Amino acid sequence: MDSNQNNDIIGDFSLICPECGVGNPKNTENCIVCDKDLKHTVAFFEDDPFDLEITEEHLIEYRKNFWGTDRTGKINKYALNKIKKLEFGSSISRLIFEYNRKRVILPLREENLIKIKEFLK
């Protein structure tokens, strides 16, 4: 077998389903495993204390347990057009913004902070 054949890209499965965590092809309308509607999902990031979904209109925070292994069921949904005073970074990587006159601080992995900057700037 030619070694170049192993390097062929079959597809881009970078759209992670917020429901089941499976990678889907970009621009797919529904998850290939759980059938969740993905038409409005722009990006999804798995992090330690929570997972973040960015849709066309919202930043959605899915809280996890202390160990970061399971979701708790608590969901915080922030309308993008109401997010004010957006900041990135600090001595630790975090996303900071004002929402409904309250300061929200979300600590993130550095690689997720870099990717989120692309979507929210």
Short mmCIF file of C-alpha atoms in Angstrom, two decimals, residues 6 9 13-14 16 32 34-35 37 41 43 46-47 51 63 65-66 74 78-80 84 98 102-103 109 117-118:
data_model
loop_
_atom_site.label_atom_id
_atom_site.label_comp_id
_atom_site.label_asym_id
_atom_site.label_seq_id
_atom_site.Cartn_x
_atom_site.Cartn_y
_atom_site.Cartn_z
CA ASN A 6 -2.95 6.88 4.44
CA ILE A 9 -8.44 13.37 4.22
CA PHE A 13 -15.74 16.29 11.20
CA SER A 14 -14.98 19.39 13.28
CA ILE A 16 -18.94 18.62 17.63
CA ILE A 32 -25.18 11.82 12.47
CA CYS A 34 -28.30 11.50 17.94
CA ASP A 35 -30.09 13.63 15.29
CA ASP A 37 -30.54 19.95 15.21
CA THR A 41 -24.52 25.52 16.13
CA ALA A 43 -18.90 25.83 17.35
CA GLU A 46 -15.25 20.80 25.61
CA ASP A 47 -13.52 22.22 28.66
CA ASP A 51 -18.75 22.74 27.76
CA ARG A 63 -21.95 23.05 33.63
CA ASN A 65 -19.47 18.25 38.06
CA PHE A 66 -16.38 18.99 40.17
CA LYS A 74 -27.30 23.34 34.81
CA TYR A 78 -26.16 34.17 27.13
CA ALA A 79 -27.60 36.14 24.17
CA LEU A 80 -24.63 37.33 22.10
CA LYS A 84 -20.90 43.67 26.88
CA GLU A 98 -20.77 41.62 31.40
CA LYS A 102 -23.30 41.14 36.08
CA ARG A 103 -19.67 40.21 35.48
CA ARG A 109 -8.16 25.92 28.41
CA LYS A 117 -11.72 34.64 20.19
CA GLU A 118 -12.21 33.86 16.48
#
